[in-house]
Amino acid sequence: MSANTPPATGIGDAVTRIIDGVERPWITVPGVAGVSIKVLVADDVLNRVVFMFRFAPNTTLPPHKHLCHAIAYTISGEWRYEEGVLREGSIAYEPFGSEHTASSEEGAELVVFLQSETGQFLENIMAPGVVFPMDMNFFKLLETITPEQAANLQIPGLTS
């Protein structure tokens, strides 16, 4: 970048950004045992989110519904949906409105790309009558939160 090039002011700028996922801490998702996440980009201009996701062995996620389009690339391990098994190098293409329950016996690590029209991404069905939405505000929070702050996060219906 030359001295005459203005600095980037946000994700929506036409500037390439490099995000070092290794330096971002894994955040335990409150109320969801065995799940860790690293939000790499939460772009509220384009309603896009990119995050790394880790299943501990023998983890089953709550059922969820997509309010967005998603692509999940399996970096390592193995996980599954009702539709089939995803091994290292596999992707799940998850269209708007799809509903499923993910699980992993051996553990897995993925990179997930979400694209939404509205900034609403996922609805997790935690228990009858308890829906935990994952929207842009949630991902923006996780993008900057520390593991210590996450441990104290209170989410109605999920944490006590």
mmCIF file of C-alpha atoms in Angstrom:
data_model
loop_
_atom_site.group_PDB
_atom_site.id
_atom_site.type_symbol
_atom_site.label_atom_id
_atom_site.label_comp_id
_atom_site.label_asym_id
_atom_site.label_seq_id
_atom_site.Cartn_x
_atom_site.Cartn_y
_atom_site.Cartn_z
ATOM 1 C CA MET A 1 0.000 0.000 0.000
ATOM 2 C CA SER A 2 1.457 3.356 -0.978
ATOM 3 C CA ALA A 3 1.553 6.458 1.214
ATOM 4 C CA ASN A 4 -1.298 7.894 -0.917
ATOM 5 C CA THR A 5 -3.628 4.943 -0.312
ATOM 6 C CA PRO A 6 -6.148 5.657 2.427
ATOM 7 C CA PRO A 7 -6.452 3.045 5.163
ATOM 8 C CA ALA A 8 -9.414 0.694 5.130
ATOM 9 C CA THR A 9 -12.349 1.936 7.154
ATOM 10 C CA GLY A 10 -14.352 -1.285 7.266
ATOM 11 C CA ILE A 11 -15.017 -4.703 5.834
ATOM 12 C CA GLY A 12 -17.117 -3.304 2.980
ATOM 13 C CA ASP A 13 -14.104 -1.376 1.614
ATOM 14 C CA ALA A 14 -12.360 -2.661 -1.498
ATOM 15 C CA VAL A 15 -9.292 -3.603 0.513
ATOM 16 C CA THR A 16 -8.026 -7.111 1.067
ATOM 17 C CA ARG A 17 -7.788 -7.998 4.744
ATOM 18 C CA ILE A 18 -5.854 -10.873 6.212
ATOM 19 C CA ILE A 19 -7.263 -12.351 9.395
ATOM 20 C CA ASP A 20 -4.977 -14.622 11.385
ATOM 21 C CA GLY A 21 -7.274 -17.304 12.770
ATOM 22 C CA VAL A 22 -4.452 -18.823 14.814
ATOM 23 C CA GLU A 23 -4.231 -15.687 16.956
ATOM 24 C CA ARG A 24 -7.969 -15.566 17.663
ATOM 25 C CA PRO A 25 -8.985 -17.440 20.818
ATOM 26 C CA TRP A 26 -11.496 -20.275 20.808
ATOM 27 C CA ILE A 27 -14.684 -19.150 22.562
ATOM 28 C CA THR A 28 -16.891 -21.715 24.267
ATOM 29 C CA VAL A 29 -20.471 -21.116 23.179
ATOM 30 C CA PRO A 30 -22.508 -20.537 26.358
ATOM 31 C CA GLY A 31 -25.203 -23.124 26.970
ATOM 32 C CA VAL A 32 -23.963 -25.479 24.221
ATOM 33 C CA ALA A 33 -21.610 -28.108 25.664
ATOM 34 C CA GLY A 34 -18.734 -29.258 23.459
ATOM 35 C CA VAL A 35 -18.835 -26.345 21.022
ATOM 36 C CA SER A 36 -16.164 -23.690 20.435
ATOM 37 C CA ILE A 37 -16.102 -20.902 17.874
ATOM 38 C CA LYS A 38 -13.714 -18.280 16.454
ATOM 39 C CA VAL A 39 -15.504 -15.516 14.568
ATOM 40 C CA LEU A 40 -13.086 -14.308 11.904
ATOM 41 C CA VAL A 41 -15.334 -11.790 10.129
ATOM 42 C CA ALA A 42 -18.731 -10.390 11.055
ATOM 43 C CA ASP A 43 -19.520 -7.974 8.207
ATOM 44 C CA ASP A 44 -22.697 -6.066 9.032
ATOM 45 C CA VAL A 45 -22.521 -4.117 5.744
ATOM 46 C CA LEU A 46 -22.785 -7.233 3.551
ATOM 47 C CA ASN A 47 -24.489 -9.474 6.184
ATOM 48 C CA ARG A 48 -21.734 -12.080 5.949
ATOM 49 C CA VAL A 49 -20.082 -14.053 8.716
ATOM 50 C CA VAL A 50 -17.041 -16.331 8.544
ATOM 51 C CA PHE A 51 -16.116 -18.416 11.552
ATOM 52 C CA MET A 52 -14.195 -21.479 12.613
ATOM 53 C CA PHE A 53 -16.166 -24.072 14.530
ATOM 54 C CA ARG A 54 -14.991 -26.959 16.681
ATOM 55 C CA PHE A 55 -16.955 -30.000 17.839
ATOM 56 C CA ALA A 56 -15.585 -31.843 20.866
ATOM 57 C CA PRO A 57 -15.872 -35.645 20.534
ATOM 58 C CA ASN A 58 -19.368 -37.035 21.195
ATOM 59 C CA THR A 59 -21.111 -33.687 20.674
ATOM 60 C CA THR A 60 -24.614 -33.192 19.335
ATOM 61 C CA LEU A 61 -25.783 -29.672 18.568
ATOM 62 C CA PRO A 62 -29.305 -28.478 19.157
ATOM 63 C CA PRO A 63 -31.477 -28.665 16.035
ATOM 64 C CA HIS A 64 -31.219 -25.478 14.021
ATOM 65 C CA LYS A 65 -32.894 -23.706 11.134
ATOM 66 C CA HIS A 66 -31.067 -21.576 8.570
ATOM 67 C CA LEU A 67 -32.304 -18.030 8.004
ATOM 68 C CA CYS A 68 -29.358 -17.651 5.624
ATOM 69 C CA HIS A 69 -27.271 -19.570 3.125
ATOM 70 C CA ALA A 70 -24.296 -21.435 4.585
ATOM 71 C CA ILE A 71 -21.268 -23.357 3.399
ATOM 72 C CA ALA A 72 -19.392 -25.436 5.974
ATOM 73 C CA TYR A 73 -15.956 -26.757 4.940
ATOM 74 C CA THR A 74 -14.547 -29.623 7.035
ATOM 75 C CA ILE A 75 -10.906 -28.953 7.935
ATOM 76 C CA SER A 76 -10.394 -32.047 10.084
ATOM 77 C CA GLY A 77 -12.311 -34.836 11.768
ATOM 78 C CA GLU A 78 -15.774 -36.008 10.877
ATOM 79 C CA TRP A 79 -19.292 -34.810 11.598
ATOM 80 C CA ARG A 80 -22.746 -35.521 10.296
ATOM 81 C CA TYR A 81 -26.205 -34.277 9.509
ATOM 82 C CA GLU A 82 -29.237 -36.421 8.799
ATOM 83 C CA GLU A 83 -28.248 -35.979 5.134
ATOM 84 C CA GLY A 84 -24.897 -37.741 5.540
ATOM 85 C CA VAL A 85 -21.309 -37.767 6.831
ATOM 86 C CA LEU A 86 -18.842 -34.924 6.238
ATOM 87 C CA ARG A 87 -15.186 -35.904 6.389
ATOM 88 C CA GLU A 88 -12.046 -33.798 6.010
ATOM 89 C CA GLY A 89 -12.294 -31.874 2.717
ATOM 90 C CA SER A 90 -16.111 -32.161 2.479
ATOM 91 C CA ILE A 91 -18.531 -29.251 2.369
ATOM 92 C CA ALA A 92 -22.123 -28.918 3.441
ATOM 93 C CA TYR A 93 -24.135 -26.505 1.298
ATOM 94 C CA GLU A 94 -27.013 -25.412 3.491
ATOM 95 C CA PRO A 95 -29.733 -23.361 1.782
ATOM 96 C CA PHE A 96 -32.084 -20.869 3.396
ATOM 97 C CA GLY A 97 -34.818 -22.671 5.325
ATOM 98 C CA SER A 98 -32.920 -25.932 5.798
ATOM 99 C CA GLU A 99 -33.256 -27.584 9.207
ATOM 100 C CA HIS A 100 -31.021 -30.234 10.741
ATOM 101 C CA THR A 101 -29.105 -31.463 13.766
ATOM 102 C CA ALA A 102 -25.298 -31.764 13.534
ATOM 103 C CA SER A 103 -23.225 -34.183 15.582
ATOM 104 C CA SER A 104 -19.715 -35.593 15.783
ATOM 105 C CA GLU A 105 -18.450 -38.760 17.455
ATOM 106 C CA GLU A 106 -14.727 -38.165 16.882
ATOM 107 C CA GLY A 107 -14.706 -34.358 16.894
ATOM 108 C CA ALA A 108 -14.246 -32.012 13.957
ATOM 109 C CA GLU A 109 -13.095 -28.555 12.962
ATOM 110 C CA LEU A 110 -14.785 -26.529 10.219
ATOM 111 C CA VAL A 111 -14.835 -23.146 8.554
ATOM 112 C CA VAL A 112 -18.354 -21.801 8.046
ATOM 113 C CA PHE A 113 -19.472 -19.024 5.684
ATOM 114 C CA LEU A 114 -22.908 -17.447 6.260
ATOM 115 C CA GLN A 115 -24.709 -15.016 3.932
ATOM 116 C CA SER A 116 -27.971 -13.378 4.987
ATOM 117 C CA GLU A 117 -30.346 -10.846 3.472
ATOM 118 C CA THR A 118 -31.349 -9.521 6.899
ATOM 119 C CA GLY A 119 -28.550 -10.134 9.438
ATOM 120 C CA GLN A 120 -30.511 -13.081 10.867
ATOM 121 C CA PHE A 121 -28.552 -16.320 10.469
ATOM 122 C CA LEU A 122 -29.619 -19.295 12.584
ATOM 123 C CA GLU A 123 -32.342 -20.298 15.016
ATOM 124 C CA ASN A 124 -31.259 -22.977 17.485
ATOM 125 C CA ILE A 125 -34.046 -24.979 19.129
ATOM 126 C CA MET A 126 -32.674 -25.396 22.656
ATOM 127 C CA ALA A 127 -35.784 -26.896 24.282
ATOM 128 C CA PRO A 128 -39.520 -26.703 23.650
ATOM 129 C CA GLY A 129 -40.320 -23.012 23.571
ATOM 130 C CA VAL A 130 -36.667 -21.907 23.795
ATOM 131 C CA VAL A 131 -35.206 -20.578 20.541
ATOM 132 C CA PHE A 132 -31.695 -19.123 20.571
ATOM 133 C CA PRO A 133 -31.182 -16.847 17.544
ATOM 134 C CA MET A 134 -27.690 -16.303 16.172
ATOM 135 C CA ASP A 135 -27.872 -12.920 14.459
ATOM 136 C CA MET A 136 -25.306 -10.331 13.393
ATOM 137 C CA ASN A 137 -25.220 -8.792 16.884
ATOM 138 C CA PHE A 138 -24.320 -12.181 18.385
ATOM 139 C CA PHE A 139 -21.517 -12.775 15.863
ATOM 140 C CA LYS A 140 -20.197 -9.200 16.304
ATOM 141 C CA LEU A 141 -20.028 -9.851 20.057
ATOM 142 C CA LEU A 142 -18.174 -13.141 19.570
ATOM 143 C CA GLU A 143 -15.754 -11.465 17.150
ATOM 144 C CA THR A 144 -14.339 -9.310 19.968
ATOM 145 C CA ILE A 145 -15.078 -11.163 23.206
ATOM 146 C CA THR A 146 -12.394 -12.904 25.283
ATOM 147 C CA PRO A 147 -12.783 -16.465 26.600
ATOM 148 C CA GLU A 148 -13.108 -15.015 30.120
ATOM 149 C CA GLN A 149 -15.912 -12.686 29.024
ATOM 150 C CA ALA A 150 -17.650 -15.561 27.235
ATOM 151 C CA ALA A 151 -17.561 -17.645 30.421
ATOM 152 C CA ASN A 152 -19.612 -14.916 32.144
ATOM 153 C CA LEU A 153 -22.008 -14.286 29.262
ATOM 154 C CA GLN A 154 -25.665 -14.582 30.229
ATOM 155 C CA ILE A 155 -28.035 -15.656 27.475
ATOM 156 C CA PRO A 156 -31.721 -15.866 28.441
ATOM 157 C CA GLY A 157 -32.971 -19.433 28.133
ATOM 158 C CA LEU A 158 -29.436 -20.846 27.811
ATOM 159 C CA THR A 159 -27.484 -19.856 30.872
ATOM 160 C CA SER A 160 -28.641 -19.381 34.434
#
